[in-house]
Short mmCIF file of C-alpha atoms in Angstrom, two decimals:
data_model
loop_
_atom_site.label_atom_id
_atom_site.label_comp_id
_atom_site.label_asym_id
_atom_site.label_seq_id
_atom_site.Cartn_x
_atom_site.Cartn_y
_atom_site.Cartn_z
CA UNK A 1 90.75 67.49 135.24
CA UNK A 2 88.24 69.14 137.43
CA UNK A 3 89.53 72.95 138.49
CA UNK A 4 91.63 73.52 135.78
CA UNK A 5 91.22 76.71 133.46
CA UNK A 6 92.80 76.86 129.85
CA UNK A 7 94.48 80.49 129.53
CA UNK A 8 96.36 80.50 126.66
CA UNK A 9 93.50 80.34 123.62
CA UNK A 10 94.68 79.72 120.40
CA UNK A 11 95.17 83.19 118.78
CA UNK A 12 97.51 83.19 115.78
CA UNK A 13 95.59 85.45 113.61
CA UNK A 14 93.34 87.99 115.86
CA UNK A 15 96.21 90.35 115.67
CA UNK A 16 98.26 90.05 112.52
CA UNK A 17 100.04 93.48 113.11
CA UNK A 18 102.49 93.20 115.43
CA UNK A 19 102.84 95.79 117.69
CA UNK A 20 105.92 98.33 117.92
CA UNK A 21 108.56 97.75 119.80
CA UNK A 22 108.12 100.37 122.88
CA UNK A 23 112.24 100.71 123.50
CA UNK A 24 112.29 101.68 119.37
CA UNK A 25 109.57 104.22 118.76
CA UNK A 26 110.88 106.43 116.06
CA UNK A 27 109.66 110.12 116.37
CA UNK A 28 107.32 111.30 113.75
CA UNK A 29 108.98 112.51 110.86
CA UNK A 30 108.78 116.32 110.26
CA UNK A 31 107.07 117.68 107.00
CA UNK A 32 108.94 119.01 104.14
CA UNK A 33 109.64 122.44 104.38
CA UNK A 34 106.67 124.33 102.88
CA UNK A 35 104.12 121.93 103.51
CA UNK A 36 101.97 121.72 106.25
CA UNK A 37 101.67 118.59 108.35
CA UNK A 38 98.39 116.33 107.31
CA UNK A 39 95.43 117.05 109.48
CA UNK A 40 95.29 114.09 112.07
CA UNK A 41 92.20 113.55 114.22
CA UNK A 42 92.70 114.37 117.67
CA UNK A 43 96.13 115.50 116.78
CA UNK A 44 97.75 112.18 116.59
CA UNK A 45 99.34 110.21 114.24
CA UNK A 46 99.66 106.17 113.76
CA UNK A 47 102.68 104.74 115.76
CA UNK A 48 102.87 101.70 113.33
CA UNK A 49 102.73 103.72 109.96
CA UNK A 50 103.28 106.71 111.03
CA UNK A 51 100.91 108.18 108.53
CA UNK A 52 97.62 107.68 108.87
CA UNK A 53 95.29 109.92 111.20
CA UNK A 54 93.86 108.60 114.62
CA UNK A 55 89.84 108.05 114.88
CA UNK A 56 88.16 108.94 117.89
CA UNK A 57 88.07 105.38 118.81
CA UNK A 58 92.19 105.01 118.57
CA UNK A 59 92.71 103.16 115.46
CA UNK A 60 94.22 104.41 112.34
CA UNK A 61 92.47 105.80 109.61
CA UNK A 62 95.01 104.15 107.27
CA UNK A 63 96.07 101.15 108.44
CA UNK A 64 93.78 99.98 111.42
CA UNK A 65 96.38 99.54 114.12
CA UNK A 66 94.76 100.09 117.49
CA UNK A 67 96.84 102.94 119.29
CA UNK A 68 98.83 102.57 122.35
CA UNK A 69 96.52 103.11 125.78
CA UNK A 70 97.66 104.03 129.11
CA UNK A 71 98.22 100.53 130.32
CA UNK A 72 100.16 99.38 127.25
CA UNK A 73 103.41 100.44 128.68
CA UNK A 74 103.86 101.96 132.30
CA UNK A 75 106.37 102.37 135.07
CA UNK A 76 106.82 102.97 138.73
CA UNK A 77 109.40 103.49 141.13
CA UNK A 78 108.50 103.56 144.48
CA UNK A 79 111.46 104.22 147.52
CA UNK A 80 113.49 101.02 146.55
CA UNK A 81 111.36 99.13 145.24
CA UNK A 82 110.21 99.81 140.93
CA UNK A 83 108.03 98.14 138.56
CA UNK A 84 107.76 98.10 135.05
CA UNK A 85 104.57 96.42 132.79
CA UNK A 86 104.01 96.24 128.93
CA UNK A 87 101.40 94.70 126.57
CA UNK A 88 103.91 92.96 124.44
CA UNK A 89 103.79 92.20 120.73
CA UNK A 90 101.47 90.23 120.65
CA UNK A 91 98.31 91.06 122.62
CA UNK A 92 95.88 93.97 121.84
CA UNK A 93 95.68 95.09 125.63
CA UNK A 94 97.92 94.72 128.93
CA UNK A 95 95.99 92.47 130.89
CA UNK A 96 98.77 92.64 133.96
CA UNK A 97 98.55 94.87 136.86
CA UNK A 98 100.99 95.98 139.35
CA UNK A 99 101.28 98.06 142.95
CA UNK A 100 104.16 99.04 144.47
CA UNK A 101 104.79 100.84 147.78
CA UNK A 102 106.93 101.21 150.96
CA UNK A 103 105.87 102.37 154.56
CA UNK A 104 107.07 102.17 158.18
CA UNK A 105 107.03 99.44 160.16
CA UNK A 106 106.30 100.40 163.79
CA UNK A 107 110.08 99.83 164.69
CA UNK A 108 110.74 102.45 162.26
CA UNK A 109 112.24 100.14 159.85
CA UNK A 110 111.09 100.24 156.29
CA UNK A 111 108.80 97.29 154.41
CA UNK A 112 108.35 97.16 150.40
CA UNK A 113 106.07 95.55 148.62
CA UNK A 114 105.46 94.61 145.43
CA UNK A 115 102.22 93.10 143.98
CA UNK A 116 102.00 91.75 139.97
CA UNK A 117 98.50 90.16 138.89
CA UNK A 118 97.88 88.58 135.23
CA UNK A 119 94.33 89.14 134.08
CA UNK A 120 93.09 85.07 132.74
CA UNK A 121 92.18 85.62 129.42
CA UNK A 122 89.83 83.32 129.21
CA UNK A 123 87.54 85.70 131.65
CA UNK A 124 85.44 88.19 131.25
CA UNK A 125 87.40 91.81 131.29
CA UNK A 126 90.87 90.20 132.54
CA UNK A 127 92.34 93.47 132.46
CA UNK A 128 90.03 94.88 135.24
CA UNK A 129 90.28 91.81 137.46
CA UNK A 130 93.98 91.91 137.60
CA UNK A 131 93.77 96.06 138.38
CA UNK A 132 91.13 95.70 141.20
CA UNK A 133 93.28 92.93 143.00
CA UNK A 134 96.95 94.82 142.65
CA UNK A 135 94.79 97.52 144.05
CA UNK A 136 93.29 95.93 146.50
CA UNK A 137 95.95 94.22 147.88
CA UNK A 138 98.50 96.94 147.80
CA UNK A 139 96.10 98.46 150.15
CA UNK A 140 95.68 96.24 152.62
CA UNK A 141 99.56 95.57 153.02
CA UNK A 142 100.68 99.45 152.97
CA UNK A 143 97.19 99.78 155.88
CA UNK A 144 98.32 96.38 157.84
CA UNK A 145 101.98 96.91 158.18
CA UNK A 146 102.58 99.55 160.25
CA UNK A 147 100.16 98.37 162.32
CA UNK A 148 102.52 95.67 163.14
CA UNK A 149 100.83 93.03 161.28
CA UNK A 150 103.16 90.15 160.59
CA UNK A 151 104.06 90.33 157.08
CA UNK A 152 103.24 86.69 156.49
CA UNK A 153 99.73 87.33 158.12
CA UNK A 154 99.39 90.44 156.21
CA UNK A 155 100.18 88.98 152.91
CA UNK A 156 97.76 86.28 153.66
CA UNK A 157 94.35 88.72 154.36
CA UNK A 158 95.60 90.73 150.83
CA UNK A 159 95.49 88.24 149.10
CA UNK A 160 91.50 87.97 150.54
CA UNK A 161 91.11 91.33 150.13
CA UNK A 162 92.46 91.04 146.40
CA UNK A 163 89.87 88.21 146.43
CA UNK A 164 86.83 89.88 147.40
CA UNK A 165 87.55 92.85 144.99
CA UNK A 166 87.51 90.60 142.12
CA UNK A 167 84.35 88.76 143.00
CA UNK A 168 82.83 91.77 143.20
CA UNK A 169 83.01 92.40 139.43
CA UNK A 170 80.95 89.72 138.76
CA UNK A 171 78.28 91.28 140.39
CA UNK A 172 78.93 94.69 137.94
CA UNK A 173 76.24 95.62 134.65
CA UNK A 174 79.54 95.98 132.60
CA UNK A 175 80.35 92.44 133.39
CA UNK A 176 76.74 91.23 132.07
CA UNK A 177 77.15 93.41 129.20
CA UNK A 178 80.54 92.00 128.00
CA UNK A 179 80.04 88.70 128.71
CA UNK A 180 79.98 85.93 125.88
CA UNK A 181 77.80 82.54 126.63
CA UNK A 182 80.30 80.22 128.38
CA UNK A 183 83.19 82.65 129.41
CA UNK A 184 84.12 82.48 133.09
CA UNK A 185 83.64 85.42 135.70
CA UNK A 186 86.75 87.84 135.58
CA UNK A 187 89.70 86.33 137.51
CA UNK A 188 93.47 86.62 137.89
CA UNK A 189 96.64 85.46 139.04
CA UNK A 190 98.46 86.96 142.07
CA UNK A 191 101.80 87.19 143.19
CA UNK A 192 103.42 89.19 145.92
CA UNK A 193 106.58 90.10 147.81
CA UNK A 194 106.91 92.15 151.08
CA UNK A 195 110.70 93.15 152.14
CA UNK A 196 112.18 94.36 155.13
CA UNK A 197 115.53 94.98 156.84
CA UNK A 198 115.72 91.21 158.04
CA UNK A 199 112.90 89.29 156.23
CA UNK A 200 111.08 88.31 152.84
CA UNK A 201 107.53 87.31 152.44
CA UNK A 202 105.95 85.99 149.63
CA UNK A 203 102.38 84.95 148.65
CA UNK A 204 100.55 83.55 145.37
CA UNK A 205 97.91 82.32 143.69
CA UNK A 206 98.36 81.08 140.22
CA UNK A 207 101.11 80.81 138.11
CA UNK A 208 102.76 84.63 138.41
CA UNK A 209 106.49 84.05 139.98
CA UNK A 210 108.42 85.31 142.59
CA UNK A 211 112.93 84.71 142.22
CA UNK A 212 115.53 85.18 144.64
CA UNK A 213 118.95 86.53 142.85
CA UNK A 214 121.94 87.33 145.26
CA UNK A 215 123.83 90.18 144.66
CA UNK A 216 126.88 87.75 144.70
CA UNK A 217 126.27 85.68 141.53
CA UNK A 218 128.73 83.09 142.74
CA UNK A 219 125.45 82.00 145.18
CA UNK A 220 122.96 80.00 144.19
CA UNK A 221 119.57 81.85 142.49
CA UNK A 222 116.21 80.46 143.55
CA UNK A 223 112.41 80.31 142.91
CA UNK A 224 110.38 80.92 145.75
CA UNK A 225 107.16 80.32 144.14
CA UNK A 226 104.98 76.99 143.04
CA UNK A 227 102.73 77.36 140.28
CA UNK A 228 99.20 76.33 140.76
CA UNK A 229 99.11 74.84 136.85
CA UNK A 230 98.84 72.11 135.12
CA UNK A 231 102.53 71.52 134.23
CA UNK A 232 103.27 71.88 138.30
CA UNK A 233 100.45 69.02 139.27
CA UNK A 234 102.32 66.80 136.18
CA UNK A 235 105.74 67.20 137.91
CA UNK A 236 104.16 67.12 141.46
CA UNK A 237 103.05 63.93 140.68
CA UNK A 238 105.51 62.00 139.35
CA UNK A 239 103.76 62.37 135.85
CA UNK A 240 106.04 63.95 133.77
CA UNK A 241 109.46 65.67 134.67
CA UNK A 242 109.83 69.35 134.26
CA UNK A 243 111.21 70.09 130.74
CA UNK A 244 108.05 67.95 129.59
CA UNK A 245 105.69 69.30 131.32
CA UNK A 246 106.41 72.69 130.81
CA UNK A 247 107.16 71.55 126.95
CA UNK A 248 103.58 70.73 126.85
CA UNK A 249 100.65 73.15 125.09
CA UNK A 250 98.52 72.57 128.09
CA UNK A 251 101.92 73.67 130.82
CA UNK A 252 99.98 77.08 131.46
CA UNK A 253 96.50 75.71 132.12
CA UNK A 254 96.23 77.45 135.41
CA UNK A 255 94.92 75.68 138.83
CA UNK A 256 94.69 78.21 140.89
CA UNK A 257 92.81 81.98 140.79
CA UNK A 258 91.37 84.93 141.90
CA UNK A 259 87.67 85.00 140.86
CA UNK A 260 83.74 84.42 141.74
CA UNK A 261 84.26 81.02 139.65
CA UNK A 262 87.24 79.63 141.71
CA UNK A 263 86.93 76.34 143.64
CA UNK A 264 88.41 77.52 146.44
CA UNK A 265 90.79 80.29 147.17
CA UNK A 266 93.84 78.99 148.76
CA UNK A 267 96.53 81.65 149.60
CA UNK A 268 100.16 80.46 149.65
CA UNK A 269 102.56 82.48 151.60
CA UNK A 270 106.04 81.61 152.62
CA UNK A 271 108.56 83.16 154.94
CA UNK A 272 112.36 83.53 154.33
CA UNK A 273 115.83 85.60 155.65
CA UNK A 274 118.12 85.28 153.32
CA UNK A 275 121.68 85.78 154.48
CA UNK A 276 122.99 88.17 152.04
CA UNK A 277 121.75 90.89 149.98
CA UNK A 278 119.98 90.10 146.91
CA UNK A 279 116.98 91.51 144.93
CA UNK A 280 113.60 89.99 144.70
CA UNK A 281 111.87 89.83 140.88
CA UNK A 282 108.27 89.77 141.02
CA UNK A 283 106.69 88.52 137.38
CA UNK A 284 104.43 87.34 135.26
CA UNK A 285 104.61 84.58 132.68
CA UNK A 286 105.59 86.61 130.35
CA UNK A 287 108.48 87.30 131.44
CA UNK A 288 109.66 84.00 133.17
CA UNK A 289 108.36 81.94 129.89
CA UNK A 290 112.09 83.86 128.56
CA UNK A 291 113.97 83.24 131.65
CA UNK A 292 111.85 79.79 133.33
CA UNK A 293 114.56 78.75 135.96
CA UNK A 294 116.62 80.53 138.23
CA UNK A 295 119.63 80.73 137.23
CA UNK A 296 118.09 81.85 133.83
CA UNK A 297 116.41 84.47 135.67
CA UNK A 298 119.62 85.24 137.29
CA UNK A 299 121.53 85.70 134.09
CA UNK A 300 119.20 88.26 132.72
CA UNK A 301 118.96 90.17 135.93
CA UNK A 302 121.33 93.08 135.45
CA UNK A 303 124.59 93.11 138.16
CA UNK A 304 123.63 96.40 139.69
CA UNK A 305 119.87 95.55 140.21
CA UNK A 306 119.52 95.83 143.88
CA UNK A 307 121.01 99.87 142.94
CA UNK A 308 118.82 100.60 140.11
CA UNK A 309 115.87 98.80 140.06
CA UNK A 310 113.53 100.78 137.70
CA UNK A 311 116.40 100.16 134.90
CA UNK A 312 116.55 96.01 135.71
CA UNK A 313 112.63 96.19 135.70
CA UNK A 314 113.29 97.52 132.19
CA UNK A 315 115.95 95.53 131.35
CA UNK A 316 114.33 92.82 132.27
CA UNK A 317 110.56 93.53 129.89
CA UNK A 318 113.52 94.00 127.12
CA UNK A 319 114.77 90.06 127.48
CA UNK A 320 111.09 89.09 127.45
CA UNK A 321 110.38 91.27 124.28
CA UNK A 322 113.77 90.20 122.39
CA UNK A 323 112.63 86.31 123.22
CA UNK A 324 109.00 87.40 121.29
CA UNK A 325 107.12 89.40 123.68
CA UNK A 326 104.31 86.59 122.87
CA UNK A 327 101.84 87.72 126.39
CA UNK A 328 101.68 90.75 128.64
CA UNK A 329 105.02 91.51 130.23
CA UNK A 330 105.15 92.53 134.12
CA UNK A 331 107.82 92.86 136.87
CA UNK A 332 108.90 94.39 139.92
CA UNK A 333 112.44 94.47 141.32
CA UNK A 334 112.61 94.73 145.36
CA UNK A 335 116.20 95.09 146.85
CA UNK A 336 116.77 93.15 150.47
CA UNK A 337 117.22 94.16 152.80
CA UNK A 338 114.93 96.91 152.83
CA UNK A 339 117.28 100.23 152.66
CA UNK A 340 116.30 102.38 155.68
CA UNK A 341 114.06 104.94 154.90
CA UNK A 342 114.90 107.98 153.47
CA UNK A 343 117.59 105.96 151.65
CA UNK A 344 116.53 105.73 147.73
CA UNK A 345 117.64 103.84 145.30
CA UNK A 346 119.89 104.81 142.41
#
């Protein structure tokens, strides 16, 4: 099938150390008294044995495991609107990216937004793509908005903008010097969420998700997203229903990205009020492979969500690190309606 990209490479022995749980790590236990502590380059010790001394390149001295990096596990909270990403237990590197930001609307209202991208990795430096284009199209929602740009309009020229800045990285030295014969361009997924006092935009490329979960749980959940993927076209066409097709090893073969090697970049946004209050989850695949419909989602949403969403962002990496933490982990939680400004969240 022309346009389709495989992003889920057979890898069940590239990292045969799993990686620590992040919510578990155990603090480094003290020396006996008398001794002194054993030398450790750099001053650190391994997180996985927590013995052996840490090279200049980040791996141990005693038992190889590659050290945590910046990206592995980080957090953000933002006005009402937080975001949490993680590497997993799986992966070597956190491929996702995330922005998150608020601003004034020229009515004085406030807008969130939320942006989650999923490096393809498949491509050439993944992790960068998927930085450049949260970047990127953070930027040009938190500059368009206030100029009274229409939310749906403004998600659609960020997702360009995300676009552009990932097509540009083809053009880079470091992408000629990393690249193996055959691999694709670096490219992404992109998903994105902009709430204000009365409305909710989303927008997409790829297979990264956006739910809807009331803050009643007797109300229906819902998915406000279509995945550009293989499984989707199966379902969309009358192929397959949607247990098989998502049962199937190539479900995740993605139709849709950001990159210099796309087909052609097609931007979905969608517009919606909802009548009641609610939060928005913004994700990646892994965590909605743990939680794939919306009620699912809904369950493992904590109650209080649209009042503490840094803590359901974390809750929420937990679920998808109890199910196996198998890829990258990403998600923001946005509460509607946007709380007026000044007005944080707990």
């Amino acid at each position: 099938m022309s346009g389709v990209r495989f992003d889920r490479p057979d890898e069940p022995d590239e990292y045969p150390l799993q990686a620590p749980d992040p919510r578990s790590a155990a603090p480094v236990p003290a020396p006996a008294p008398g001794t002194a502590p054993a030398p450790a380059a750099s001053g650190k010790v391994c997180v996985a044995c927590r013995a052996g001394r840490v090279d200049d390149d980040g791996y141990c001295e005693n038992c190889g495991h590659a050290q945590p990096r910046e990206r592995d596990h980080m957090e953000q909270e933002a006005g009402p609107v937080a975001a949490v990403s993680d590497r997993g237990l799986r992966h070597h590197r956190n491929e996702d990216a995330f922005c998150v930001g608020r601003t004034a609307l020229p009515d004085g209202t406030t807008a969130a937004v939320a942006i989650v991208c999923d490096g393809v990795s498949s491509a050439t430096r993944p992790d960068d793509a998927s930085l450049a284009a949260s970047r990127a199209a953070g930027e040009s929602l938190l500059a368009a908005l206030p100029r009274g740009t229409h939310p749906q309009q403004a998600m659609h020229d960020a997702i360009v903008a995300a676009s552009h800045a990932v097509n540009a990285l083809a053009d880079e030295p470091a992408t000629a010097r990393e690249q193996a014969p055959h691999q694709n361009a670096p490219a992404c997924t992109l998903v994105g969420a902009v709430v204000t006092s009365d409305l909710l935009v989303v927008g997409w490329v790829g297979d990264s998700r956006v739910y809807w979960v009331p803050v009643d749980r007797g109300t229906p959940p819902a998915r406000l997203t279509e995945d550009d993927s293989w499984a989707a076209q199966m379902v969309a066409a009358g192929l397959m229903n949607e247990a098989e097709a998502y049962a199937d090893e190539r479900a995740h073969a993605i139709t849709g990205w950001l990159g210099a090697d796309a087909y052609e970049l097609e931007p979905h946004t969608a517009s919606f009020k909802p009548d009641r209050p609610g939060v928005v989850v913004v994700c990646t695949d892994g965590l909605w492979n743990y939680a794939e419909s919306a009620e699912e989602m809904a369950a493992a949403v904590p109650l209080d969500a649209a009042a503490r969403p840094l803590h359901s962002a974390r809750v929420l990496v937990g679920h998808a690190l109890d199910g196996g933490g198998h890829d990258n982990v990403t998600v923001a939680v946005v509460p509607f309606p946007a709380p007026p400004a000044g007005a944080g969240s707990g």
